[in-house]
Amino acid sequence: MLNIILMGPPGAGKGTQAKILIAKFNIPHISTGDMFREAIKEGTPLGKLAASYINDGHLVPDDVTIGLVKERLSKDDCANGYLLDGFPRTIPQAEALEVLTKEIGREVNYVINIDTPKEELVSRICGRRVCKKCGAPYHIVNVKPKVDGVCDICGGELVQRPDDNEEALNIRLEAYTKQTKPLLDFYAKKGLLKTFSGKSREELTPQLLELLEGK
Ligand code: AP5
């Protein structure tokens, strides 16, 4: 069974690779960023709270995020594996995840870290466009859609995320360095961490598939 955490700084390509892996292995994609953006779109109380943090680049408080993931991971569709993207992001989140997954017998067996140099992250994030409808990521230079401004997959409009600007990105990178990077050591000590560095999308995907198909 594949119970995966996908880690990496903002713009590393977590969402891009996640979409390929979940289709290949038929497991649910649990992206806390996507869950928050969905709540923001729907204008729910969670969305209003999340927007006040996300749009400026700050992390949403742990209690809110942990509660959301607990509820999601306990659903039946996670019984045969899952892919967590963007969670955990702090040590308290990782500790809560460990307790929960033990309780429900769905312990993490792969932590994949996509390591990417900072200069590359800035150009990826500032050039990213996402589909308003299905969330598929594109890039104005690296990953162009067939028709300008239109999603190849669902025909939705391509837009820029409110937190995809240099100012918010600096705050996101600082949060990553201070709060999320220590998790690499946390998972390395458990023998779960596999790091892949600075690769193109085309190079990285087969390497991830090779790792996961070995299980
Ligand atoms: P989240 O949505 O998780 O954002 P993130 O971690 O900042 O990651 P991104 O979605 O920006 O990047 P990605 O790594 O998925 O890259 P992508 O594949 O799109 O979180 C957003 C916010 O929600 C957080 O800031 C926080 O406020 C809140 N939040 C979420 N989870 C939380 C948690 N656990 N706790 C607290 N708060 C939380 O690729 C980026 C671009 O590069 C695209 O344009 C893509 O086409 C291109 N690209 C991808 N791969 C490559 C490649 N190999 N080569 C060249 N270009 C590439």
XYZ file of C-alpha atoms and ligand atoms in Angstrom, residues 9-16 32-33 36-37 54 58-60 65 86-87 89 93 124-125 128 137-139 142-143 161 163 172 199-201, ligand 1:
92
model
C 9.342 24.217 -0.974
C 6.642 26.282 -2.718
C 6.962 25.712 -6.460
C 9.030 22.516 -6.188
C 6.469 20.694 -8.329
C 4.514 18.811 -5.653
C 1.121 19.450 -7.232
C 2.430 18.647 -10.729
C -4.291 21.005 2.185
C -3.582 23.993 -0.096
C -8.217 25.657 1.685
C -8.578 27.198 -1.793
C -2.796 32.142 2.748
C 1.489 32.658 6.124
C 0.683 29.146 7.328
C -2.853 28.416 8.508
C -5.134 22.224 9.491
C 1.592 20.098 1.569
C 0.862 18.344 4.864
C 4.287 21.429 7.321
C 1.383 18.550 12.351
C 8.262 28.970 -11.363
C 5.904 30.603 -8.852
C 2.596 29.848 -12.714
C -0.869 23.952 -12.956
C 0.770 25.602 -16.019
C 3.681 27.970 -16.493
C 7.881 25.978 -18.992
C 4.422 24.425 -19.240
C -3.022 32.563 -7.461
C -0.190 34.235 -3.148
C 6.155 31.341 2.150
C 15.039 17.812 -12.127
C 12.796 18.601 -15.056
C 9.241 17.253 -14.872
P 0.086 24.863 -1.202
O -1.017 24.895 -2.155
O 0.502 23.546 -0.621
O 1.303 25.623 -1.854
P 2.896 25.438 -1.810
O 3.463 24.412 -0.892
O 3.396 26.813 -1.636
O 3.178 24.767 -3.116
P 2.731 25.250 -4.504
O 1.345 24.791 -4.802
O 2.982 26.726 -4.635
O 3.802 24.560 -5.419
P 3.995 23.045 -5.887
O 5.200 22.476 -5.205
O 2.720 22.257 -5.799
O 4.385 23.313 -7.390
P 3.574 23.119 -8.759
O 3.478 21.686 -9.098
O 2.311 23.926 -8.778
O -0.223 25.799 0.035
C -0.675 27.124 -0.149
C -0.888 27.789 1.193
O -1.887 27.074 1.938
C 0.318 27.819 2.142
O 1.183 28.902 1.859
C -0.375 27.946 3.494
O -0.813 29.267 3.710
C -1.600 27.069 3.333
N -1.340 25.688 3.756
C -1.343 24.572 2.958
N -1.025 23.492 3.657
C -0.817 23.902 4.933
C -0.425 23.236 6.116
N -0.167 21.929 6.140
N -0.293 23.991 7.247
C -0.553 25.303 7.250
N -0.897 25.995 6.155
C -1.028 25.309 5.000
O 4.648 23.783 -9.744
C 4.974 25.169 -9.673
C 5.204 25.720 -11.098
O 6.374 25.127 -11.671
C 4.061 25.411 -12.072
O 3.946 26.503 -12.931
C 4.536 24.149 -12.803
O 3.958 24.059 -14.073
C 6.055 24.351 -12.863
N 6.824 23.123 -12.710
C 6.502 22.052 -11.942
N 7.489 21.130 -11.970
C 8.478 21.657 -12.770
C 9.775 21.206 -13.163
N 10.275 20.042 -12.733
N 10.509 22.006 -13.984
C 10.032 23.204 -14.379
N 8.806 23.698 -14.039
C 8.045 22.940 -13.242
